[in-house]
Amino acid sequence: MGERFYLYDDTVNAAVRFVSFVGERQRFDLALMETDRFYGKYVVLDLQSNRFAILGRDDLEEPGYLEHAYQLDEQDANDLRAFLAECLS
């Protein structure tokens, strides 16, 4: 194997918030990571499903975005969307 070619290899500071809440039908265990890496957006990791997305407030308004990213039905996605709308800047 030849020399490894890196596109980037950075270490950054991050603020991480771990939060758990219960929606109408399911529990959400999330890690919200804020860095300067993603242009003001957050990496939102669903610790139960091992799914994540890079999200900002504009993404919450995209029809079907949370449903697709986290494999949720509309009702559960609306619970997640309402929570994220409160805490994403």
mmCIF file with all atom_site columns, C-alpha atoms in Angstrom:
data_model
loop_
_atom_site.group_PDB
_atom_site.id
_atom_site.type_symbol
_atom_site.label_atom_id
_atom_site.label_alt_id
_atom_site.label_comp_id
_atom_site.label_asym_id
_atom_site.label_entity_id
_atom_site.label_seq_id
_atom_site.pdbx_PDB_ins_code
_atom_site.Cartn_x
_atom_site.Cartn_y
_atom_site.Cartn_z
_atom_site.occupancy
_atom_site.B_iso_or_equiv
_atom_site.pdbx_formal_charge
_atom_site.auth_seq_id
_atom_site.auth_comp_id
_atom_site.auth_asym_id
_atom_site.auth_atom_id
_atom_site.pdbx_PDB_model_num
ATOM 1  C CA . MET A 1 1  ? 0.000   0.000  0.000  1.00 0.00 ? 1  MET A CA 1
ATOM 2  C CA . GLY A 1 2  ? 1.278   3.450  -0.905 1.00 0.00 ? 2  GLY A CA 1
ATOM 3  C CA . GLU A 1 3  ? 1.455   6.573  1.199  1.00 0.00 ? 3  GLU A CA 1
ATOM 4  C CA . ARG A 1 4  ? -1.871  7.637  2.683  1.00 0.00 ? 4  ARG A CA 1
ATOM 5  C CA . PHE A 1 5  ? -3.351  10.768 1.086  1.00 0.00 ? 5  PHE A CA 1
ATOM 6  C CA . TYR A 1 6  ? -5.378  12.917 3.501  1.00 0.00 ? 6  TYR A CA 1
ATOM 7  C CA . LEU A 1 7  ? -7.884  15.454 2.299  1.00 0.00 ? 7  LEU A CA 1
ATOM 8  C CA . TYR A 1 8  ? -7.780  16.949 5.789  1.00 0.00 ? 8  TYR A CA 1
ATOM 9  C CA . ASP A 1 9  ? -6.842  15.924 9.318  1.00 0.00 ? 9  ASP A CA 1
ATOM 10 C CA . ASP A 1 10 ? -7.972  18.626 11.738 1.00 0.00 ? 10 ASP A CA 1
ATOM 11 C CA . THR A 1 11 ? -8.599  18.774 15.452 1.00 0.00 ? 11 THR A CA 1
ATOM 12 C CA . VAL A 1 12 ? -11.257 21.294 16.502 1.00 0.00 ? 12 VAL A CA 1
ATOM 13 C CA . ASN A 1 13 ? -12.917 22.394 19.710 1.00 0.00 ? 13 ASN A CA 1
ATOM 14 C CA . ALA A 1 14 ? -16.567 21.463 19.995 1.00 0.00 ? 14 ALA A CA 1
ATOM 15 C CA . ALA A 1 15 ? -19.418 22.143 22.369 1.00 0.00 ? 15 ALA A CA 1
ATOM 16 C CA . VAL A 1 16 ? -21.428 18.954 22.840 1.00 0.00 ? 16 VAL A CA 1
ATOM 17 C CA . ARG A 1 17 ? -24.858 18.779 24.434 1.00 0.00 ? 17 ARG A CA 1
ATOM 18 C CA . PHE A 1 18 ? -26.342 15.410 25.363 1.00 0.00 ? 18 PHE A CA 1
ATOM 19 C CA . VAL A 1 19 ? -30.098 15.506 25.764 1.00 0.00 ? 19 VAL A CA 1
ATOM 20 C CA . SER A 1 20 ? -32.865 12.969 26.119 1.00 0.00 ? 20 SER A CA 1
ATOM 21 C CA . PHE A 1 21 ? -36.560 13.734 25.722 1.00 0.00 ? 21 PHE A CA 1
ATOM 22 C CA . VAL A 1 22 ? -39.769 11.852 25.100 1.00 0.00 ? 22 VAL A CA 1
ATOM 23 C CA . GLY A 1 23 ? -41.973 12.720 22.154 1.00 0.00 ? 23 GLY A CA 1
ATOM 24 C CA . GLU A 1 24 ? -45.543 11.579 21.672 1.00 0.00 ? 24 GLU A CA 1
ATOM 25 C CA . ARG A 1 25 ? -44.500 8.012  20.830 1.00 0.00 ? 25 ARG A CA 1
ATOM 26 C CA . GLN A 1 26 ? -40.772 7.572  21.282 1.00 0.00 ? 26 GLN A CA 1
ATOM 27 C CA . ARG A 1 27 ? -37.731 8.597  23.275 1.00 0.00 ? 27 ARG A CA 1
ATOM 28 C CA . PHE A 1 28 ? -34.914 10.563 21.657 1.00 0.00 ? 28 PHE A CA 1
ATOM 29 C CA . ASP A 1 29 ? -31.334 10.419 22.938 1.00 0.00 ? 29 ASP A CA 1
ATOM 30 C CA . LEU A 1 30 ? -29.309 13.010 21.077 1.00 0.00 ? 30 LEU A CA 1
ATOM 31 C CA . ALA A 1 31 ? -25.831 14.462 20.944 1.00 0.00 ? 31 ALA A CA 1
ATOM 32 C CA . LEU A 1 32 ? -25.743 17.978 19.482 1.00 0.00 ? 32 LEU A CA 1
ATOM 33 C CA . MET A 1 33 ? -22.237 19.011 18.438 1.00 0.00 ? 33 MET A CA 1
ATOM 34 C CA . GLU A 1 34 ? -21.441 22.611 17.620 1.00 0.00 ? 34 GLU A CA 1
ATOM 35 C CA . THR A 1 35 ? -18.160 23.521 15.941 1.00 0.00 ? 35 THR A CA 1
ATOM 36 C CA . ASP A 1 36 ? -16.995 26.167 13.499 1.00 0.00 ? 36 ASP A CA 1
ATOM 37 C CA . ARG A 1 37 ? -16.554 23.411 10.926 1.00 0.00 ? 37 ARG A CA 1
ATOM 38 C CA . PHE A 1 38 ? -20.053 23.329 9.411  1.00 0.00 ? 38 PHE A CA 1
ATOM 39 C CA . TYR A 1 39 ? -20.855 26.992 8.804  1.00 0.00 ? 39 TYR A CA 1
ATOM 40 C CA . GLY A 1 40 ? -22.989 27.449 11.912 1.00 0.00 ? 40 GLY A CA 1
ATOM 41 C CA . LYS A 1 41 ? -24.806 24.126 11.631 1.00 0.00 ? 41 LYS A CA 1
ATOM 42 C CA . TYR A 1 42 ? -24.828 21.335 14.199 1.00 0.00 ? 42 TYR A CA 1
ATOM 43 C CA . VAL A 1 43 ? -24.028 17.655 13.903 1.00 0.00 ? 43 VAL A CA 1
ATOM 44 C CA . VAL A 1 44 ? -27.080 16.012 15.467 1.00 0.00 ? 44 VAL A CA 1
ATOM 45 C CA . LEU A 1 45 ? -26.526 12.360 16.343 1.00 0.00 ? 45 LEU A CA 1
ATOM 46 C CA . ASP A 1 46 ? -29.408 10.107 17.345 1.00 0.00 ? 46 ASP A CA 1
ATOM 47 C CA . LEU A 1 47 ? -27.667 7.777  19.782 1.00 0.00 ? 47 LEU A CA 1
ATOM 48 C CA . GLN A 1 48 ? -30.394 5.110  19.594 1.00 0.00 ? 48 GLN A CA 1
ATOM 49 C CA . SER A 1 49 ? -30.500 4.714  15.823 1.00 0.00 ? 49 SER A CA 1
ATOM 50 C CA . ASN A 1 50 ? -26.866 5.653  15.102 1.00 0.00 ? 50 ASN A CA 1
ATOM 51 C CA . ARG A 1 51 ? -28.059 8.135  12.485 1.00 0.00 ? 51 ARG A CA 1
ATOM 52 C CA . PHE A 1 52 ? -26.845 11.683 12.169 1.00 0.00 ? 52 PHE A CA 1
ATOM 53 C CA . ALA A 1 53 ? -27.269 14.792 10.081 1.00 0.00 ? 53 ALA A CA 1
ATOM 54 C CA . ILE A 1 54 ? -25.679 18.219 9.812  1.00 0.00 ? 54 ILE A CA 1
ATOM 55 C CA . LEU A 1 55 ? -28.552 20.556 10.614 1.00 0.00 ? 55 LEU A CA 1
ATOM 56 C CA . GLY A 1 56 ? -29.350 24.233 10.818 1.00 0.00 ? 56 GLY A CA 1
ATOM 57 C CA . ARG A 1 57 ? -32.666 25.967 11.256 1.00 0.00 ? 57 ARG A CA 1
ATOM 58 C CA . ASP A 1 58 ? -33.126 26.101 7.474  1.00 0.00 ? 58 ASP A CA 1
ATOM 59 C CA . ASP A 1 59 ? -32.915 22.309 7.261  1.00 0.00 ? 59 ASP A CA 1
ATOM 60 C CA . LEU A 1 60 ? -35.794 21.934 9.720  1.00 0.00 ? 60 LEU A CA 1
ATOM 61 C CA . GLU A 1 61 ? -38.061 23.642 7.192  1.00 0.00 ? 61 GLU A CA 1
ATOM 62 C CA . GLU A 1 62 ? -37.165 21.269 4.335  1.00 0.00 ? 62 GLU A CA 1
ATOM 63 C CA . PRO A 1 63 ? -40.078 18.871 3.769  1.00 0.00 ? 63 PRO A CA 1
ATOM 64 C CA . GLY A 1 64 ? -39.113 15.275 4.477  1.00 0.00 ? 64 GLY A CA 1
ATOM 65 C CA . TYR A 1 65 ? -35.529 16.062 5.513  1.00 0.00 ? 65 TYR A CA 1
ATOM 66 C CA . LEU A 1 66 ? -35.699 14.771 9.087  1.00 0.00 ? 66 LEU A CA 1
ATOM 67 C CA . GLU A 1 67 ? -37.886 11.864 8.033  1.00 0.00 ? 67 GLU A CA 1
ATOM 68 C CA . HIS A 1 68 ? -35.240 10.745 5.561  1.00 0.00 ? 68 HIS A CA 1
ATOM 69 C CA . ALA A 1 69 ? -32.130 11.479 7.636  1.00 0.00 ? 69 ALA A CA 1
ATOM 70 C CA . TYR A 1 70 ? -33.380 9.711  10.770 1.00 0.00 ? 70 TYR A CA 1
ATOM 71 C CA . GLN A 1 71 ? -35.784 7.213  9.146  1.00 0.00 ? 71 GLN A CA 1
ATOM 72 C CA . LEU A 1 72 ? -38.757 8.597  11.085 1.00 0.00 ? 72 LEU A CA 1
ATOM 73 C CA . ASP A 1 73 ? -42.432 8.789  10.293 1.00 0.00 ? 73 ASP A CA 1
ATOM 74 C CA . GLU A 1 74 ? -44.043 12.215 10.088 1.00 0.00 ? 74 GLU A CA 1
ATOM 75 C CA . GLN A 1 75 ? -45.284 12.334 13.694 1.00 0.00 ? 75 GLN A CA 1
ATOM 76 C CA . ASP A 1 76 ? -41.931 11.388 15.241 1.00 0.00 ? 76 ASP A CA 1
ATOM 77 C CA . ALA A 1 77 ? -40.101 13.747 12.875 1.00 0.00 ? 77 ALA A CA 1
ATOM 78 C CA . ASN A 1 78 ? -42.406 16.570 13.978 1.00 0.00 ? 78 ASN A CA 1
ATOM 79 C CA . ASP A 1 79 ? -41.514 15.868 17.630 1.00 0.00 ? 79 ASP A CA 1
ATOM 80 C CA . LEU A 1 80 ? -37.811 16.022 16.766 1.00 0.00 ? 80 LEU A CA 1
ATOM 81 C CA . ARG A 1 81 ? -38.306 19.120 14.602 1.00 0.00 ? 81 ARG A CA 1
ATOM 82 C CA . ALA A 1 82 ? -40.112 20.963 17.407 1.00 0.00 ? 82 ALA A CA 1
ATOM 83 C CA . PHE A 1 83 ? -37.318 20.183 19.853 1.00 0.00 ? 83 PHE A CA 1
ATOM 84 C CA . LEU A 1 84 ? -34.542 21.164 17.455 1.00 0.00 ? 84 LEU A CA 1
ATOM 85 C CA . ALA A 1 85 ? -36.322 24.402 16.558 1.00 0.00 ? 85 ALA A CA 1
ATOM 86 C CA . GLU A 1 86 ? -35.984 25.390 20.229 1.00 0.00 ? 86 GLU A CA 1
ATOM 87 C CA . CYS A 1 87 ? -32.267 24.731 20.522 1.00 0.00 ? 87 CYS A CA 1
ATOM 88 C CA . LEU A 1 88 ? -30.585 25.257 17.151 1.00 0.00 ? 88 LEU A CA 1
ATOM 89 C CA . SER A 1 89 ? -29.431 28.823 16.627 1.00 0.00 ? 89 SER A CA 1
#
